[in-house]
Amino acid sequence: MADQELEALRQQRLAELQAKHGDPSGDPSQQEAKQREAEIRNTILAQVLDQAARARLSNLALVKPDKAKAVENYLIQMARFGQLPGKVSEQGLIEILEKVSQQTEKKTTVKFNRRKVLDSDEEDDY
């Protein structure tokens, strides 16, 4: 993944957005920044994931968007630090999903709070 390629993509996308004018609702610079960020994320993910893995990640995003976002952030961080040797396959993505699931797993505990009820059958009523 070359930084020059990413910068060229950023510049190209910025030029497209400036030519388009964007949606009139809201602040155009904020929308432009969000679109630019989404485009950068998509290009990085396209470079590090193969087709089957991208399909699995998009399916996960439909069901659990917060988990998909966490996996995307994890993959982007690994790509930026050069920890990915090549494209991640579907099996590699499944392993990453399991790792993220273990880290974000919420352990539920049930605690019974038994109340002491006054019972008329007790011996100390005399």
Coordinates of N, CA, C and O in Angstrom, one line a residue, residues 1-10 43-44 47-48 79-80:
M1 N 0.9 -1.2 0.0 CA 0.0 0.0 0.0 C 0.9 1.2 0.0 O 1.6 1.5 0.9
A2 N 0.8 2.0 -1.1 CA 1.7 3.2 -1.2 C 1.0 4.4 -0.7 O -0.2 4.6 -1.0
D3 N 1.7 5.3 0.0 CA 1.1 6.5 0.5 C 0.8 7.4 -0.7 O -0.1 8.2 -0.6
Q4 N 1.6 7.4 -1.7 CA 1.4 8.2 -2.9 C 0.1 7.9 -3.6 O -0.7 8.8 -4.0
E5 N -0.3 6.6 -3.6 CA -1.5 6.2 -4.2 C -2.7 6.7 -3.4 O -3.7 7.2 -4.0
L6 N -2.6 6.6 -2.1 CA -3.7 7.1 -1.2 C -3.9 8.6 -1.4 O -5.0 9.1 -1.4
E7 N -2.8 9.3 -1.4 CA -2.8 10.7 -1.6 C -3.5 11.1 -2.9 O -4.3 12.0 -3.0
A8 N -3.1 10.4 -4.0 CA -3.7 10.7 -5.3 C -5.2 10.4 -5.3 O -6.0 11.2 -5.8
L9 N -5.6 9.3 -4.6 CA -7.0 9.0 -4.5 C -7.8 10.1 -3.7 O -8.9 10.5 -4.0
R10 N -7.1 10.6 -2.6 CA -7.7 11.6 -1.8 C -7.9 12.9 -2.6 O -9.0 13.5 -2.6
T43 N -11.3 2.5 0.3 CA -10.1 2.2 -0.6 C -9.1 1.3 0.2 O -8.5 0.4 -0.3
I44 N -8.9 1.6 1.5 CA -8.0 0.9 2.3 C -8.5 -0.6 2.5 O -7.8 -1.5 2.3
Q47 N -8.1 -2.7 -0.5 CA -6.7 -3.1 -0.7 C -6.3 -4.2 0.2 O -5.5 -5.0 -0.2
V48 N -6.9 -4.3 1.4 CA -6.5 -5.3 2.3 C -7.4 -6.6 2.4 O -7.0 -7.6 2.9
A79 N -3.2 -2.3 8.7 CA -2.7 -2.0 7.4 C -1.8 -0.8 7.5 O -0.7 -0.7 6.8
R80 N -2.1 0.2 8.3 CA -1.3 1.4 8.4 C 0.1 1.1 9.1 O 1.1 1.7 8.7

